[in-house]
XYZ file of C-alpha atoms in Angstrom:
572
model
C -94.273 72.712 -8.515
C -91.911 72.477 -5.538
C -93.356 73.118 -2.047
C -92.750 76.699 -0.866
C -90.622 75.553 2.085
C -88.289 73.672 -0.246
C -87.916 76.753 -2.457
C -87.153 79.105 0.421
C -84.570 76.644 1.752
C -82.909 76.530 -1.667
C -82.908 80.327 -1.909
C -81.406 80.679 1.564
C -78.618 78.304 0.548
C -77.853 80.553 -2.453
C -77.991 84.067 -0.951
C -77.512 83.296 2.736
C -80.202 83.464 5.406
C -79.466 87.131 6.107
C -80.445 88.022 2.549
C -83.604 85.935 2.288
C -86.579 87.709 3.838
C -89.818 85.868 4.527
C -91.492 87.624 7.483
C -94.226 90.007 6.230
C -92.850 92.880 8.300
C -89.417 92.472 6.694
C -90.742 92.086 3.152
C -93.253 94.955 3.325
C -90.841 97.569 1.948
C -90.262 95.436 -1.173
C -93.928 94.515 -1.615
C -95.126 98.106 -1.662
C -94.424 100.606 -4.445
C -93.766 104.332 -4.172
C -97.453 105.065 -4.838
C -98.876 101.578 -5.316
C -100.875 99.258 -3.104
C -98.941 96.302 -1.712
C -99.284 92.680 -2.757
C -98.065 89.438 -1.242
C -94.862 87.448 -1.763
C -93.436 84.192 -0.492
C -89.982 85.718 -0.052
C -87.561 88.459 -1.011
C -84.141 87.248 -2.188
C -81.211 89.685 -2.295
C -78.364 88.143 -4.299
C -74.882 89.578 -3.850
C -73.431 88.630 -7.236
C -74.615 87.979 -10.766
C -73.865 84.280 -10.305
C -76.129 84.247 -7.245
C -78.801 86.074 -9.249
C -78.647 83.388 -11.964
C -78.931 80.621 -9.385
C -81.882 82.340 -7.679
C -83.688 82.639 -11.007
C -82.918 79.023 -11.864
C -84.290 77.824 -8.507
C -87.479 79.847 -8.939
C -88.073 78.718 -12.532
C -87.394 75.075 -11.605
C -89.858 75.365 -8.713
C -92.530 76.929 -10.946
C -92.555 80.203 -8.991
C -93.158 83.714 -10.275
C -90.198 86.106 -10.282
C -90.527 89.863 -9.904
C -87.211 91.654 -10.433
C -86.859 94.828 -8.427
C -84.116 97.462 -8.384
C -84.679 100.787 -6.611
C -88.459 100.348 -6.168
C -89.094 103.961 -7.179
C -91.819 103.148 -9.721
C -95.112 105.027 -9.662
C -97.415 102.401 -11.190
C -96.536 99.231 -9.273
C -94.432 97.886 -12.125
C -91.896 96.134 -9.870
C -94.066 95.049 -6.955
C -96.691 92.305 -6.597
C -100.216 93.375 -7.453
C -102.994 93.055 -4.863
C -105.316 90.155 -5.465
C -102.790 87.354 -5.733
C -101.424 84.983 -8.378
C -101.756 81.313 -9.312
C -98.169 80.529 -8.169
C -95.882 81.609 -5.327
C -94.169 84.977 -5.878
C -90.496 85.652 -5.166
C -89.274 89.240 -5.327
C -85.625 89.367 -6.362
C -84.050 92.616 -5.191
C -80.898 93.537 -7.111
C -79.937 96.504 -4.924
C -76.643 94.865 -3.948
C -75.545 94.512 -7.597
C -74.367 98.079 -8.125
C -71.295 97.642 -10.336
C -70.444 100.193 -13.040
C -67.569 99.903 -15.505
C -66.682 102.702 -17.916
C -65.915 101.791 -21.519
C -64.360 103.571 -24.513
C -62.917 106.459 -22.534
C -66.144 106.854 -20.527
C -68.218 107.317 -23.707
C -70.208 104.284 -22.607
C -70.860 102.547 -19.312
C -71.592 98.924 -18.439
C -74.149 98.931 -15.612
C -75.246 96.024 -13.435
C -78.933 95.814 -12.484
C -78.723 97.661 -9.154
C -76.598 100.598 -10.353
C -78.461 103.891 -9.919
C -78.457 106.955 -12.120
C -76.988 108.867 -9.210
C -74.061 106.444 -8.957
C -73.507 106.611 -12.704
C -73.611 110.412 -12.636
C -70.989 110.446 -9.865
C -68.793 107.900 -11.698
C -68.875 109.859 -14.967
C -68.357 113.304 -13.419
C -64.517 113.215 -13.282
C -64.480 112.381 -17.000
C -66.607 115.355 -18.041
C -69.495 113.088 -18.968
C -73.035 112.524 -17.678
C -75.729 109.831 -18.056
C -78.874 109.889 -20.178
C -80.888 111.318 -17.283
C -80.013 113.415 -14.279
C -82.124 114.361 -11.254
C -85.620 113.753 -12.509
C -89.220 114.771 -12.177
C -90.670 112.175 -9.872
C -88.140 110.237 -7.821
C -84.565 110.018 -6.669
C -82.460 106.878 -6.754
C -83.893 105.223 -9.874
C -81.739 102.505 -11.422
C -80.143 102.618 -14.861
C -81.562 99.222 -15.834
C -84.993 100.190 -14.503
C -84.957 103.199 -16.800
C -84.065 101.014 -19.788
C -86.739 98.431 -18.958
C -89.376 101.160 -18.719
C -88.212 103.367 -21.628
C -88.102 106.149 -19.038
C -87.845 109.659 -20.411
C -86.861 112.662 -18.387
C -86.352 116.374 -18.565
C -83.438 116.507 -21.039
C -84.993 117.438 -24.382
C -82.318 116.100 -26.721
C -82.013 112.554 -25.320
C -85.441 110.966 -25.449
C -86.374 107.712 -23.732
C -83.752 105.487 -22.104
C -82.806 102.897 -24.703
C -80.116 100.381 -25.577
C -79.657 97.407 -27.873
C -76.747 96.092 -25.784
C -77.932 93.879 -22.929
C -77.255 90.628 -21.105
C -80.481 89.033 -19.942
C -82.170 85.797 -18.919
C -85.478 84.632 -20.325
C -87.735 81.630 -19.855
C -88.227 79.767 -23.117
C -91.537 78.399 -24.331
C -90.626 74.966 -22.936
C -89.873 76.434 -19.481
C -86.050 76.559 -19.565
C -84.021 79.439 -18.182
C -81.741 80.782 -20.908
C -78.993 83.422 -20.760
C -78.742 85.703 -23.821
C -75.609 87.785 -24.354
C -76.228 90.792 -26.586
C -73.746 93.032 -24.770
C -71.212 92.953 -27.582
C -68.757 91.487 -25.066
C -67.269 88.003 -25.356
C -67.963 86.321 -22.013
C -67.776 82.651 -22.965
C -70.591 80.115 -23.243
C -71.444 78.738 -19.793
C -73.808 81.036 -17.811
C -71.935 80.701 -14.524
C -68.608 81.319 -16.257
C -70.011 84.322 -18.159
C -71.544 85.957 -15.117
C -68.489 85.192 -13.013
C -66.388 87.181 -15.477
C -68.650 90.191 -15.054
C -68.583 89.778 -11.278
C -64.767 89.868 -11.350
C -64.501 92.674 -13.937
C -63.638 92.288 -17.609
C -60.796 93.206 -19.897
C -61.268 96.254 -22.123
C -60.265 94.271 -25.212
C -63.309 92.036 -24.732
C -65.628 94.908 -25.717
C -66.685 95.287 -29.343
C -68.751 97.933 -31.139
C -70.938 96.521 -33.891
C -73.190 99.380 -34.920
C -76.023 98.790 -32.484
C -77.364 101.741 -30.501
C -76.867 102.449 -26.797
C -79.210 105.450 -26.769
C -82.030 106.894 -28.875
C -80.034 108.660 -31.592
C -83.105 109.866 -33.484
C -85.019 111.626 -30.731
C -84.054 115.223 -31.584
C -85.581 114.845 -35.050
C -88.565 113.035 -33.530
C -89.450 115.809 -31.091
C -88.995 118.544 -33.721
C -91.649 117.077 -36.034
C -94.400 119.427 -34.869
C -96.795 118.323 -37.626
C -96.916 114.680 -36.565
C -100.236 113.390 -35.244
C -98.533 111.148 -32.666
C -96.544 111.779 -29.481
C -92.772 112.237 -29.482
C -92.392 109.414 -26.972
C -94.526 107.141 -24.860
C -94.161 103.845 -23.047
C -95.686 101.678 -25.773
C -93.922 103.279 -28.745
C -92.761 100.357 -30.954
C -89.792 102.475 -32.039
C -88.150 101.899 -28.640
C -89.228 98.340 -27.803
C -86.218 96.050 -28.202
C -85.394 93.121 -25.888
C -84.442 94.726 -22.545
C -85.589 98.176 -23.683
C -89.219 98.464 -22.655
C -89.398 94.898 -21.312
C -90.997 95.986 -18.003
C -89.480 93.082 -16.098
C -90.486 90.378 -18.591
C -86.752 89.640 -18.902
C -84.220 89.381 -16.082
C -81.602 91.945 -17.085
C -78.074 91.342 -15.754
C -76.261 94.226 -17.443
C -76.660 96.926 -20.074
C -74.320 99.117 -22.087
C -75.451 102.736 -22.306
C -74.077 105.891 -23.870
C -72.838 108.818 -21.836
C -72.918 112.450 -22.943
C -70.585 115.451 -22.607
C -71.297 117.477 -19.484
C -72.872 120.795 -20.340
C -70.613 123.778 -19.793
C -71.951 127.258 -19.067
C -75.726 127.546 -19.398
C -78.405 130.243 -19.545
C -81.856 129.834 -18.012
C -84.940 131.880 -18.888
C -88.089 131.904 -16.750
C -91.318 132.754 -18.568
C -94.695 133.640 -17.115
C -98.007 133.930 -18.945
C -101.728 133.633 -18.296
C -102.529 132.301 -21.773
C -101.802 128.602 -22.508
C -102.037 129.338 -26.241
C -99.012 131.631 -25.923
C -96.882 128.750 -24.667
C -98.201 126.481 -27.423
C -97.064 129.046 -29.973
C -93.647 129.382 -28.308
C -93.141 125.610 -28.286
C -93.799 125.309 -32.011
C -91.532 128.228 -32.815
C -88.621 126.883 -30.755
C -88.907 123.427 -32.325
C -89.022 124.989 -35.798
C -85.769 126.942 -35.415
C -83.640 124.109 -36.773
C -80.724 124.836 -34.460
C -79.489 123.212 -31.269
C -82.385 122.252 -29.017
C -82.615 123.594 -25.457
C -81.159 121.396 -22.742
C -84.464 121.388 -20.843
C -87.841 123.118 -20.987
C -89.949 122.446 -17.903
C -93.544 123.557 -17.371
C -95.064 124.354 -13.971
C -98.619 125.471 -13.208
C -99.265 127.939 -10.387
C -101.104 125.362 -8.270
C -98.163 122.972 -8.615
C -95.868 125.853 -7.637
C -97.877 126.365 -4.454
C -98.007 122.701 -3.479
C -94.262 122.294 -3.984
C -93.724 125.466 -1.973
C -95.632 124.129 1.038
C -95.144 120.356 0.870
C -91.815 119.983 -0.936
C -89.860 122.535 1.073
C -87.948 120.054 3.229
C -86.827 118.028 0.198
C -85.855 121.239 -1.602
C -83.748 122.409 1.349
C -82.117 119.031 1.792
C -80.951 118.877 -1.817
C -80.024 122.565 -1.911
C -78.000 122.497 1.315
C -76.605 118.959 1.352
C -76.392 118.132 -2.349
C -77.560 114.916 -3.961
C -74.687 112.692 -2.792
C -76.156 112.289 0.710
C -79.735 111.727 -0.340
C -79.545 107.921 -0.729
C -78.424 107.616 2.894
C -81.219 109.912 4.031
C -83.937 108.027 2.154
C -82.627 104.691 3.428
C -82.765 106.037 6.992
C -86.276 107.417 6.458
C -87.463 104.070 5.090
C -86.050 102.256 8.122
C -87.636 104.760 10.518
C -91.015 104.553 8.751
C -90.937 100.771 9.107
C -89.880 100.957 12.751
C -92.533 103.489 13.768
C -95.261 101.533 11.954
C -95.163 99.086 14.893
C -96.545 101.742 17.257
C -100.247 101.796 16.480
C -100.917 104.830 18.699
C -98.777 107.145 16.556
C -100.513 109.232 13.863
C -100.148 108.006 10.301
C -96.909 108.947 8.519
C -95.148 110.513 11.545
C -91.811 111.100 9.758
C -93.501 113.016 6.929
C -95.427 115.095 9.461
C -92.278 115.924 11.393
C -90.308 116.946 8.285
C -93.203 119.063 7.033
C -93.620 120.882 10.367
C -89.882 121.529 10.697
C -89.568 122.951 7.179
C -92.569 125.255 7.679
C -90.703 127.041 10.485
C -87.700 127.868 8.317
C -87.170 131.047 6.321
C -88.460 131.457 2.773
C -86.435 129.272 0.404
C -87.434 130.713 -2.994
C -85.964 133.748 -4.796
C -88.021 136.946 -4.735
C -88.266 137.140 -8.541
C -89.788 133.640 -8.700
C -92.298 134.706 -6.049
C -93.317 137.673 -8.185
C -93.738 135.380 -11.188
C -96.041 133.196 -9.122
C -98.147 136.184 -8.056
C -98.611 137.482 -11.576
C -98.843 134.407 -13.794
C -100.643 131.062 -13.867
C -98.344 129.265 -16.329
C -94.571 129.041 -15.868
C -91.923 127.750 -18.272
C -88.203 127.301 -17.510
C -85.876 126.990 -20.502
C -82.218 126.018 -20.047
C -79.832 126.600 -22.957
C -76.200 125.957 -23.721
C -74.396 129.290 -23.460
C -71.997 128.221 -26.215
C -74.788 127.304 -28.660
C -78.178 128.666 -27.659
C -79.847 127.657 -30.934
C -81.205 131.162 -31.510
C -83.714 130.817 -28.657
C -82.873 134.075 -26.784
C -83.535 136.143 -29.917
C -86.784 134.238 -30.490
C -87.885 134.925 -26.900
C -87.324 138.659 -27.343
C -89.394 138.601 -30.516
C -92.141 136.422 -28.999
C -92.578 138.356 -25.740
C -95.850 140.330 -25.475
C -96.889 142.985 -22.921
C -99.059 140.500 -21.018
C -96.207 137.997 -20.580
C -93.062 138.154 -18.453
C -89.505 136.985 -19.073
C -86.444 137.009 -16.845
C -82.981 135.573 -17.339
C -82.094 133.765 -14.122
C -78.891 134.087 -12.192
C -77.052 130.827 -11.540
C -78.657 130.547 -8.084
C -82.126 131.378 -9.380
C -81.785 128.800 -12.165
C -80.717 126.073 -9.763
C -83.545 126.884 -7.363
C -86.175 127.132 -10.101
C -85.416 123.670 -11.489
C -85.112 122.219 -7.988
C -88.516 123.650 -7.103
C -89.896 121.967 -10.217
C -88.257 118.676 -9.231
C -89.933 118.420 -5.805
C -93.494 118.761 -7.156
C -94.182 115.018 -7.466
C -92.916 114.331 -3.960
C -95.031 117.216 -2.691
C -98.203 115.518 -3.923
C -97.244 112.356 -2.031
C -96.450 114.447 1.060
C -99.828 116.213 0.862
C -101.569 112.850 0.862
C -99.467 111.651 3.810
C -100.317 114.732 5.887
C -104.016 114.810 4.989
C -104.631 111.059 4.654
C -107.924 111.177 6.563
C -109.329 114.070 4.547
C -108.699 113.021 0.941
C -109.525 109.980 -1.184
C -105.971 109.741 -2.508
C -103.833 111.088 -5.322
C -104.546 110.094 -8.918
C -101.422 110.496 -11.055
C -101.517 110.505 -14.845
C -98.415 110.572 -17.010
C -99.427 111.524 -20.539
C -97.904 112.190 -23.946
C -99.765 114.618 -26.185
C -99.608 114.582 -29.963
C -96.737 116.617 -31.374
C -99.143 118.721 -33.451
C -101.533 119.398 -30.560
C -102.017 123.125 -29.887
C -104.804 122.709 -27.320
C -102.539 121.233 -24.647
C -103.905 122.609 -21.365
C -106.634 120.540 -19.720
C -110.099 121.893 -18.993
C -112.242 119.754 -16.691
C -116.038 119.768 -16.601
C -117.813 120.258 -13.229
C -118.735 116.609 -12.526
C -115.033 115.735 -12.450
C -113.643 119.075 -11.263
C -115.951 119.119 -8.240
C -114.318 115.930 -6.917
C -110.786 117.336 -7.033
C -109.123 119.339 -4.266
C -105.914 120.163 -6.153
C -104.863 119.865 -9.794
C -101.081 119.634 -10.096
C -99.777 120.134 -13.632
C -96.095 119.969 -14.582
C -94.013 118.351 -17.290
C -91.465 118.300 -20.101
C -93.019 120.915 -22.336
C -91.153 120.656 -25.647
C -91.606 116.866 -25.607
C -95.322 117.391 -24.857
C -95.045 114.984 -21.916
C -97.134 116.162 -18.962
C -97.573 114.872 -15.426
C -101.039 115.555 -14.060
C -101.687 114.734 -10.393
C -105.114 115.131 -8.829
C -105.749 115.219 -5.079
C -109.258 113.776 -4.755
C -111.876 114.865 -2.258
C -112.894 112.441 0.434
C -115.801 110.401 -0.861
C -114.714 110.633 -4.485
C -114.498 107.439 -6.543
C -110.864 107.225 -7.766
C -111.538 104.412 -10.233
C -114.500 106.188 -11.848
C -112.562 109.439 -12.123
C -109.576 107.668 -13.630
C -111.771 105.951 -16.218
C -113.338 109.291 -17.165
C -109.895 110.918 -17.420
C -108.527 108.165 -19.648
C -111.585 108.337 -21.907
C -110.944 112.056 -22.343
C -107.282 111.413 -23.186
C -108.233 108.742 -25.714
C -110.537 111.222 -27.420
C -107.663 113.722 -27.623
C -105.297 111.211 -29.215
C -102.945 111.250 -26.222
C -100.962 108.210 -25.093
C -100.323 107.041 -21.547
C -98.216 106.399 -19.657
C -95.517 108.521 -21.255
C -92.481 107.390 -19.282
C -93.444 105.524 -16.092
C -94.385 101.989 -17.247
C -97.922 100.620 -17.545
C -97.421 98.788 -14.248
C -100.641 97.445 -12.783
C -102.405 100.767 -13.384
C -102.840 100.905 -17.178
C -103.935 98.481 -19.891
C -101.041 97.579 -22.182
C -102.075 98.348 -25.791
C -102.231 95.199 -27.970
C -98.771 95.659 -29.583
C -97.154 96.132 -26.169
C -99.012 93.153 -24.706
C -97.792 91.027 -27.624
C -94.224 92.248 -27.020
C -94.501 91.068 -23.398
C -95.862 87.652 -24.445
C -93.054 87.201 -26.963
C -90.392 87.975 -24.356
C -91.961 85.764 -21.679
C -94.156 83.036 -23.251
C -94.719 81.166 -19.959
C -95.614 84.334 -18.006
C -92.978 83.577 -15.378
C -91.560 87.103 -14.965
C -93.719 89.947 -13.645
C -97.074 88.483 -14.730
C -100.044 90.820 -14.875
C -98.041 93.820 -16.041
C -100.215 96.075 -18.189
C -103.265 94.506 -16.523
C -102.773 91.359 -18.584
C -103.213 87.765 -17.402
C -101.415 86.781 -14.190
C -101.773 83.074 -14.916
C -99.213 80.590 -16.187
C -98.733 80.674 -19.979
C -100.929 83.804 -20.189
C -104.092 81.800 -19.680
C -107.204 83.905 -20.058
C -108.479 85.496 -16.882
C -110.749 88.383 -16.017
C -108.858 91.635 -15.769
C -108.690 93.187 -12.311
C -110.832 96.301 -11.797
C -109.165 99.560 -12.765
C -107.662 101.200 -9.693
C -107.683 104.943 -9.235
C -104.406 104.788 -7.333
C -101.009 104.555 -8.955
């Protein structure tokens, strides 16, 4: 193993000293996840081309160092950051944020995305062509990368599209004898030499180099999957073998240089219905009836509990207003500025914790009400809320079903265009609101426990009921999710003095007894045990355990040597 100083010198020669970070203060942003505890790293390398990325990987593998590939660093389970507790080798984080290239293929029906390209950038690139990516503005973060979504089999709110998936990828792997190898499964002839191949992608490629050979660039079968309401398994979850293929679901065990993904026609006119009820069984019945219609599925069907409504109302207001007033195009600049300011102010020990979050929260609280009056009335009258968005051209028979299903104790409104936009935006800011609550009340709570679960497709008893020993340790229960897919996000703000790890263990035991799977779409990270088939998939991809070791709470040691698992953390 090469001395650390020799490795950092080699990395600086490749990416330039400006793009090699070694001081802890400068690497902290990359070592800490969106909700995860921070670990340690020898350095952060930020290559500016695919050729540089290859050379960085080669230097790290030659030196016997661990590589953790990182794109947007928006993960919720620590899946692209070092885990606390250390490793048996030096760790180099390789940030691919500078590698943002996107090239449209086949009349924009597909896109070739480099590892740092974000969903937002892809959405903006496809917009003039009347197309959109697999996912749009999501449920938990903004700025996620396309490749990150593929590597994590990320899902999303769009019912018809399922998890992010492709069988077209260009990736590097470490072979069983410790060699770095480049594998081209893009369906694009790039040559044979790695530097030559990656140089061609860096410079752009000719359209006639692209071939279609019958492989899939999205999950074509998901609509049928989600409609099987009699199945005793979830529609989608992170460890589903159906969607584990090379880069898809690899969780950083491969170094992905590029992927080919499908795009989809932009939806035209839409209709949105907002439903309120106080009976969870009523929504369970509606879900089964919609999925049994046999027509075109809704575009989205998002669930929101009253307590989640309230938390988003109070602690997500500034994010809501920013997106509503400024649009999404300016958000990356804002979040970059906030990250810089957070890092800068962290030097001043006398400031209260999280000063930027406190300032934004206080400013938003002084502004006028941001939610439509009819949504407010829904909140006052009903505990359970469901938003259903349909294609106006082909509504699948859902409006007629809603009229038939509606009972005197339920409520149904068809939203105006403004109400629809605001309702879904309010739903979007829930996850950020939980993080904001923790930032504002850091000294008064034990943290936020976030669970991302997939229920069985045939499960009618979907709404959670907690017994007093657990419920008494929770300040807020925040329930929201993708209802037709039976994928739910359940965030718990824990009372000060509560034991997050013990509560998490009890929660997961309850989910196991219900036949649920977890996580549903956010990667096992360092927060969940990888089930045996998923752990074997990781070992097959990375036999020497050189890339992202410890993922799924597996061994962090070279060649997957046995080691005691770290204790289960209650924090994501």
